[in-house]
Amino acid sequence: MRVFDFNRAIVRTPGTSVVHGLRNDHSVVPDYAGAAKEHAAYVAALEALGLKADVLPALEELPDSVFVEDPALVFSEAAILLRPGAPSRLGEAGAMREALAPRFSRLLELPGEGFADGGDVLVTPEFVFIGLSARTNRDGAIALQMRLAELGRESRLAEVPAGVLHFKTAVSLLDAETVFATPAMAASGIFADFRIVTTPEGEEAAANALRINDTVLIGASFPRTAEVLSQHGLAVRTLPVDEIGKLDAGLSCMSLRWSEGAK
Ligand code: CIR
């Protein structure tokens, strides 16, 4: 099985409170109807790619809870409940525990009191990168390394470039040996063992692409990215991300993905 082969997903419907989600730039205001439409298109795309997507109900009291990638990390064999690094998102872990318990026979928790967001975790075939960011601190990252080791998974810590929310804001996996990264991430040296495709100028936000099975999902506002990735022989599918982009989010953030029944 390849690390980007999936047949299951968990997503959560955005509440109307999503417009109050955390964001860096308060000069732009996300639109609820638009965000809901983008989310619906995203779920339809996952289903079209062959995933069974379980849609959890909206949680109005947790504005960022649509970004289900952050409070947990899931694999075929187990799920790990994380501890989101933003105070307003802490409650998402408890809600996610309820969703994961019936779906995973092995559910691990992050020991200690450190913080770790799933957006800072990039799974590659050989090991798992854990980005140190404003959301994932060293204690949380080391605690996550312990849990990953219990699952027989090696991991490496890496600094997230300054001003970048999550590790995966700036990089995604295109295939087993290739990443798609912003120039800053590409220059960091973290991906010295990988082939790097760099985001076209002005399309740095496209770095949060999402490889699912034989397709790469990218934001529809990144035409040059579509061209570049198609030239690399990848099947590209575009999705609207303007509203969720205003919430500093991208395509990976809106689902937890795994391959049920895989060895
Ligand atoms: C936040 O700031 O936490 C949300 N507004 C966006 C989370 C994006 N999640 C991700 O990149 N995994």
Short mmCIF file of C-alpha atoms and ligand atoms in Angstrom, two decimals, residues 21-24 64 67-70 86 88-89 92 117-120 135 165-166 168-169 208 244 246-250 252-254, ligand 1:
data_model
loop_
_atom_site.label_atom_id
_atom_site.label_comp_id
_atom_site.label_asym_id
_atom_site.label_seq_id
_atom_site.Cartn_x
_atom_site.Cartn_y
_atom_site.Cartn_z
CA GLY A 21 -12.31 30.68 12.82
CA LEU A 22 -8.70 31.57 13.53
CA ARG A 23 -6.96 33.52 10.81
CA ASN A 24 -3.96 35.69 10.36
CA ASP A 64 -12.35 25.61 13.41
CA PHE A 67 -10.43 21.27 9.99
CA VAL A 68 -10.50 17.71 11.30
CA GLU A 69 -6.92 17.01 10.29
CA ASP A 70 -5.56 18.91 13.30
CA ALA A 86 -4.52 26.86 19.70
CA SER A 88 -9.79 27.80 21.02
CA ARG A 89 -9.27 24.43 19.33
CA GLU A 92 -11.81 19.48 19.24
CA ASP A 117 -1.52 19.65 15.37
CA GLY A 118 -2.07 17.15 12.56
CA GLY A 119 -1.36 19.94 10.06
CA ASP A 120 2.25 19.69 11.19
CA ARG A 135 0.94 25.08 17.17
CA LEU A 165 1.02 28.19 10.12
CA HIS A 166 1.61 24.45 9.74
CA LYS A 168 1.85 21.10 5.50
CA THR A 169 0.89 24.71 4.71
CA ASN A 208 -1.07 22.36 0.57
CA ILE A 244 -11.27 28.23 3.43
CA LYS A 246 -9.18 33.01 4.17
CA LEU A 247 -9.08 30.80 7.28
CA ASP A 248 -5.45 29.85 6.57
CA ALA A 249 -6.58 26.37 5.57
CA GLY A 250 -6.11 24.20 2.52
CA SER A 252 -5.42 18.49 3.60
CA CYS A 253 -6.99 20.24 6.62
CA MET A 254 -10.56 19.17 5.92
C1 CIR B 1 -6.48 27.44 12.30
O1 CIR B 1 -5.87 28.51 12.29
O2 CIR B 1 -6.28 26.58 13.14
C2 CIR B 1 -7.53 27.20 11.22
N1 CIR B 1 -8.19 28.41 10.91
C3 CIR B 1 -6.91 26.58 10.00
C4 CIR B 1 -6.39 25.22 10.24
C5 CIR B 1 -5.72 24.64 9.04
N2 CIR B 1 -5.39 23.29 9.27
C6 CIR B 1 -4.39 22.64 8.67
O3 CIR B 1 -3.60 23.27 7.98
N3 CIR B 1 -4.24 21.37 8.96
#
